[in-house]
């Protein structure tokens, strides 16, 4: 693939400065670019690191001439331009076209003519795989599951039966979609049911075994969803677990049974969402956040890393901490905790002073 | 599979009301049931959503006639009945009977005649697989491992050598059982050993490399245990890591080397238990809980989501927070933190008042 | 493999006591040793459990004669000796020599003559695999990836294209190395970008979709690194994600794109490190720790379990809590929180007393 600066600028719908005929073979961070590489200066701070005589992607108010560049692409939002630029140079996972001879495909599966399926893949009965979908090596897909067009399923992903993935969905290696829910019941009321009512008080403890509630629901994943490496999404009990269009899920995230996640959310690494919780649209949960079962997190909520949400969260809230508080309340609370040694000293001093006043008062 | 309401009631050992000859093809949530589906109304609140003219699973004190139903199954504990009902309709993972031609099985392995083994499975030397066990596609089982009868190992699970799984054990996709423990040692005392003694104070810091302690112990999993997708259970160093009968382990849970978990526990999503910790019987750890290495968590302990247990926990305790406190103590502590702004204001005011009293006192 | 006590002592470079000709067939914990097993008494407390008439590994100041042993190996640091001893008895994962007939290997791959490759492995174009490397069953290795000499890749690990693993690297089952980074951008400023500037205040909320930034960088893993089961390491955006020589990574750990981890670190189970964070040398992060994106954790930092590091951490710090504080500050803060009920009572009493003093003062 040979690209010139002019090709790239056109692909990014961006303004060009300098010599548009220079050939670009790759991208590098500012200060790291070798011959043929375009340097990325996504913020003014990075522009200072650019070597003169090179090519760069710059914010539109930068001055490529003053920086001594040979050519530049000027964009209003460099981070957005990086999306297009990196797409141009991504070689992808290298799944060869066609169906590999070693793949085992049930005769009742419907595979689009231009789909690609890698070595040792196993495709179950009545599976439907859309146009241009790419299925990596060692992937398994259970019966009656549907994979949308242009989907990309990386090596070793596990997609169970009765799952539906939309168009352009990306599933990374090791992700498991459609595992059984974690749902068990005891013959009589369990300790967990009891303390939910009493907030911690327990009566007699009885030894009981757990009986399994089977998961009959499937999983429905909307268009343009991405699911990270080794993430797990359990199937629903009776209805489907659902992830809305455009939501991005990072590595090692866990979605329990019956969870409903809205559209355009970001769930960062190791987030866990317990069974039957509902997450609105455009919600962003930082790494290692947790959401309790059966609660609701409203649209546009943003939670910082490691926030643990135990109760319903109103739309638009910005949350932090465990238990989750509004971000400013949490920051103030932490400050108040750090100031406690002084408060203890002040109260001790006050007690001393008041004691003296009382003694004096007694003597008066 | 054709089931009537009467068949289902018999399977659930439950009372029937109305027309027992109606055919049930599936289950649905209250208000979502289509033709042939039995609606589940596991709590009185859901009963109001039932469409008249249908079938439902109800608590025994409900009135199916008043609800306008055609037929109903009446049970004392609807959630328990759901276990039996969902089992009746679960098609399962669809592992075909027999041994798939592509599976690679060591000649010394002993496979029960009625066990099923899927495509691309790899079974090592001297492995024993019990009656009716089902092994999914892409599963690997290391040498001398034993899989109990009626066990179900989902696609892509990894079971190492020297592991023992009891009867009816379920292992979900991507789970890894018998990986090496995370156990390393430095030539001289390490910083971690030092601060465990000093609670944070450090002397001179020496650069040292880590030397590996190999894991010679195996893993022993009791009967009726379930292990979630992408969970990991490390083998023991010298003795086995152990999980007791009836314990259920959710997705992405991590059990370190030498851990011993008792019977009938529930370990929810993303729980982590560090090396050599011991967990009693009937312990319930909510999602994202953590347990430090080498400590003991007593029988019947229940810990809410994201509780981090750093020290031994007495039997029967209900815990919450990080560090873990008794649930009511934790709730009070959080309340006390939220009330701090008022306390700071009160103390400031007191200081002002007492200062005035002192000045006045000085003047008197 | 037949080993005598004398062989073992020689391998451990240790002093021998008693009958060096005794044959050792395995190891056991103190009090658990059967015939032929050497008991491990790594601390004086365990020595009391030793059965007389056996063999033991002891600290050099122990008295094997008084303990009634037949033979003993005496070492200055028993935990260190365990490393050598367990290595002597580890049968390993049992990957047969040579290349299994079912493995699919691109003709352009360069495989060292003495490397071993298991069943159903898939090796991509231009992959280079070093001398004596062992690749387990079901492993996939993407194009142009390099695996060092003596490396051990366990069953089902996923190594993407453009990754480099050093010599003697161990990758456990289910680990994913080189998955795409979690990097997305909105056309206009997103809510996350906004609150990073305002610390929680938000203007108008706009519905926006996420556009993907592709990951062009690879992953570079140094010599002697170990990567746990189901851990995930994302590739870098433009430059490589890097893990330094000798660092050990436990199960279910997540390293985001562009992360740089130094040498000789320990990252325990379920640690998460967000994109572009940099970790120094010899850093130890306990289980479930989290590190925010783009921050720096200095050399020799030690963080206790579940510590969440949101800001740069100076070299040598010992951290605990969420948000991370110096360990002693955190312990004091927790103590201060637990003492709050008494403080509230004292302030209430003071207010009462001062109120009376004021009234009296008014009356005087």
mmCIF file with all atom_site columns, N, CA and C in Angstrom, chain C residues 21 25 42 59 82 88 113 117 153 167 169 181 191 195-196 215 247 263 278 304 350 358 361:
data_model
loop_
_atom_site.group_PDB
_atom_site.id
_atom_site.type_symbol
_atom_site.label_atom_id
_atom_site.label_alt_id
_atom_site.label_comp_id
_atom_site.label_asym_id
_atom_site.label_entity_id
_atom_site.label_seq_id
_atom_site.pdbx_PDB_ins_code
_atom_site.Cartn_x
_atom_site.Cartn_y
_atom_site.Cartn_z
_atom_site.occupancy
_atom_site.B_iso_or_equiv
_atom_site.pdbx_formal_charge
_atom_site.auth_seq_id
_atom_site.auth_comp_id
_atom_site.auth_asym_id
_atom_site.auth_atom_id
_atom_site.pdbx_PDB_model_num
ATOM 1  N N  . UNK C 1 21  ? 22.050  -41.011 50.716 1.00 0.00 ? 21  UNK C N  1
ATOM 2  C CA . UNK C 1 21  ? 21.708  -41.983 49.660 1.00 0.00 ? 21  UNK C CA 1
ATOM 3  C C  . UNK C 1 21  ? 20.206  -42.243 49.576 1.00 0.00 ? 21  UNK C C  1
ATOM 4  N N  . UNK C 1 25  ? 11.333  -38.976 45.928 1.00 0.00 ? 25  UNK C N  1
ATOM 5  C CA . UNK C 1 25  ? 10.444  -39.076 44.765 1.00 0.00 ? 25  UNK C CA 1
ATOM 6  C C  . UNK C 1 25  ? 9.502   -37.884 44.647 1.00 0.00 ? 25  UNK C C  1
ATOM 7  N N  . UNK C 1 42  ? 9.753   -24.586 55.852 1.00 0.00 ? 42  UNK C N  1
ATOM 8  C CA . UNK C 1 42  ? 10.363  -23.315 55.445 1.00 0.00 ? 42  UNK C CA 1
ATOM 9  C C  . UNK C 1 42  ? 10.409  -22.314 56.583 1.00 0.00 ? 42  UNK C C  1
ATOM 10 N N  . UNK C 1 59  ? 15.775  -24.832 57.596 1.00 0.00 ? 59  UNK C N  1
ATOM 11 C CA . UNK C 1 59  ? 16.647  -23.666 57.757 1.00 0.00 ? 59  UNK C CA 1
ATOM 12 C C  . UNK C 1 59  ? 17.938  -24.132 58.423 1.00 0.00 ? 59  UNK C C  1
ATOM 13 N N  . UNK C 1 82  ? 13.208  -23.769 47.941 1.00 0.00 ? 82  UNK C N  1
ATOM 14 C CA . UNK C 1 82  ? 11.988  -24.354 47.357 1.00 0.00 ? 82  UNK C CA 1
ATOM 15 C C  . UNK C 1 82  ? 11.930  -24.136 45.859 1.00 0.00 ? 82  UNK C C  1
ATOM 16 N N  . UNK C 1 88  ? 13.097  -29.157 40.345 1.00 0.00 ? 88  UNK C N  1
ATOM 17 C CA . UNK C 1 88  ? 13.599  -30.530 40.139 1.00 0.00 ? 88  UNK C CA 1
ATOM 18 C C  . UNK C 1 88  ? 12.480  -31.539 39.926 1.00 0.00 ? 88  UNK C C  1
ATOM 19 N N  . UNK C 1 113 ? 14.909  -25.957 15.042 1.00 0.00 ? 113 UNK C N  1
ATOM 20 C CA . UNK C 1 113 ? 14.802  -27.411 14.830 1.00 0.00 ? 113 UNK C CA 1
ATOM 21 C C  . UNK C 1 113 ? 14.336  -28.142 16.091 1.00 0.00 ? 113 UNK C C  1
ATOM 22 N N  . UNK C 1 117 ? 5.877   -28.030 18.999 1.00 0.00 ? 117 UNK C N  1
ATOM 23 C CA . UNK C 1 117 ? 4.601   -27.363 18.706 1.00 0.00 ? 117 UNK C CA 1
ATOM 24 C C  . UNK C 1 117 ? 3.481   -28.383 18.819 1.00 0.00 ? 117 UNK C C  1
ATOM 25 N N  . UNK C 1 153 ? 4.780   -21.561 25.826 1.00 0.00 ? 153 UNK C N  1
ATOM 26 C CA . UNK C 1 153 ? 3.466   -20.961 25.584 1.00 0.00 ? 153 UNK C CA 1
ATOM 27 C C  . UNK C 1 153 ? 2.433   -22.047 25.838 1.00 0.00 ? 153 UNK C C  1
ATOM 28 N N  . UNK C 1 167 ? 13.525  -14.404 25.486 1.00 0.00 ? 167 UNK C N  1
ATOM 29 C CA . UNK C 1 167 ? 13.906  -15.772 25.841 1.00 0.00 ? 167 UNK C CA 1
ATOM 30 C C  . UNK C 1 167 ? 13.296  -16.155 27.187 1.00 0.00 ? 167 UNK C C  1
ATOM 31 N N  . UNK C 1 169 ? 10.474  -16.694 28.164 1.00 0.00 ? 169 UNK C N  1
ATOM 32 C CA . UNK C 1 169 ? 9.157   -16.160 28.541 1.00 0.00 ? 169 UNK C CA 1
ATOM 33 C C  . UNK C 1 169 ? 8.179   -17.315 28.723 1.00 0.00 ? 169 UNK C C  1
ATOM 34 N N  . UNK C 1 181 ? -5.840  -1.919  21.260 1.00 0.00 ? 181 UNK C N  1
ATOM 35 C CA . UNK C 1 181 ? -6.058  -0.998  22.366 1.00 0.00 ? 181 UNK C CA 1
ATOM 36 C C  . UNK C 1 181 ? -7.495  -0.499  22.411 1.00 0.00 ? 181 UNK C C  1
ATOM 37 N N  . UNK C 1 191 ? -17.679 13.966  26.919 1.00 0.00 ? 191 UNK C N  1
ATOM 38 C CA . UNK C 1 191 ? -17.930 14.234  28.334 1.00 0.00 ? 191 UNK C CA 1
ATOM 39 C C  . UNK C 1 191 ? -16.715 13.916  29.195 1.00 0.00 ? 191 UNK C C  1
ATOM 40 N N  . UNK C 1 195 ? -14.918 16.588  31.726 1.00 0.00 ? 195 UNK C N  1
ATOM 41 C CA . UNK C 1 195 ? -14.823 16.541  33.188 1.00 0.00 ? 195 UNK C CA 1
ATOM 42 C C  . UNK C 1 195 ? -13.390 16.417  33.671 1.00 0.00 ? 195 UNK C C  1
ATOM 43 N N  . UNK C 1 196 ? -12.477 15.963  32.794 1.00 0.00 ? 196 UNK C N  1
ATOM 44 C CA . UNK C 1 196 ? -11.066 15.959  33.202 1.00 0.00 ? 196 UNK C CA 1
ATOM 45 C C  . UNK C 1 196 ? -10.585 17.392  33.401 1.00 0.00 ? 196 UNK C C  1
ATOM 46 N N  . UNK C 1 215 ? -4.801  0.263   16.357 1.00 0.00 ? 215 UNK C N  1
ATOM 47 C CA . UNK C 1 215 ? -3.568  0.035   17.106 1.00 0.00 ? 215 UNK C CA 1
ATOM 48 C C  . UNK C 1 215 ? -2.495  -0.474  16.153 1.00 0.00 ? 215 UNK C C  1
ATOM 49 N N  . UNK C 1 247 ? 9.958   -9.327  34.657 1.00 0.00 ? 247 UNK C N  1
ATOM 50 C CA . UNK C 1 247 ? 8.684   -8.975  35.308 1.00 0.00 ? 247 UNK C CA 1
ATOM 51 C C  . UNK C 1 247 ? 7.722   -10.159 35.263 1.00 0.00 ? 247 UNK C C  1
ATOM 52 N N  . UNK C 1 263 ? 11.434  -3.482  34.726 1.00 0.00 ? 263 UNK C N  1
ATOM 53 C CA . UNK C 1 263 ? 12.012  -4.801  34.953 1.00 0.00 ? 263 UNK C CA 1
ATOM 54 C C  . UNK C 1 263 ? 11.722  -5.300  36.371 1.00 0.00 ? 263 UNK C C  1
ATOM 55 N N  . UNK C 1 278 ? 2.986   4.405   32.912 1.00 0.00 ? 278 UNK C N  1
ATOM 56 C CA . UNK C 1 278 ? 4.352   3.879   32.949 1.00 0.00 ? 278 UNK C CA 1
ATOM 57 C C  . UNK C 1 278 ? 4.659   3.404   34.363 1.00 0.00 ? 278 UNK C C  1
ATOM 58 N N  . UNK C 1 304 ? -0.242  -2.381  48.330 1.00 0.00 ? 304 UNK C N  1
ATOM 59 C CA . UNK C 1 304 ? -1.013  -3.495  48.885 1.00 0.00 ? 304 UNK C CA 1
ATOM 60 C C  . UNK C 1 304 ? -2.221  -3.821  48.011 1.00 0.00 ? 304 UNK C C  1
ATOM 61 N N  . UNK C 1 350 ? -19.419 18.697  73.984 1.00 0.00 ? 350 UNK C N  1
ATOM 62 C CA . UNK C 1 350 ? -18.789 20.025  74.062 1.00 0.00 ? 350 UNK C CA 1
ATOM 63 C C  . UNK C 1 350 ? -19.797 21.128  73.757 1.00 0.00 ? 350 UNK C C  1
ATOM 64 N N  . UNK C 1 358 ? -22.128 29.495  78.000 1.00 0.00 ? 358 UNK C N  1
ATOM 65 C CA . UNK C 1 358 ? -22.566 30.737  77.366 1.00 0.00 ? 358 UNK C CA 1
ATOM 66 C C  . UNK C 1 358 ? -23.790 31.301  78.094 1.00 0.00 ? 358 UNK C C  1
ATOM 67 N N  . UNK C 1 361 ? -22.670 32.540  81.311 1.00 0.00 ? 361 UNK C N  1
ATOM 68 C CA . UNK C 1 361 ? -21.905 33.752  81.038 1.00 0.00 ? 361 UNK C CA 1
ATOM 69 C C  . UNK C 1 361 ? -22.842 34.932  80.791 1.00 0.00 ? 361 UNK C C  1
#
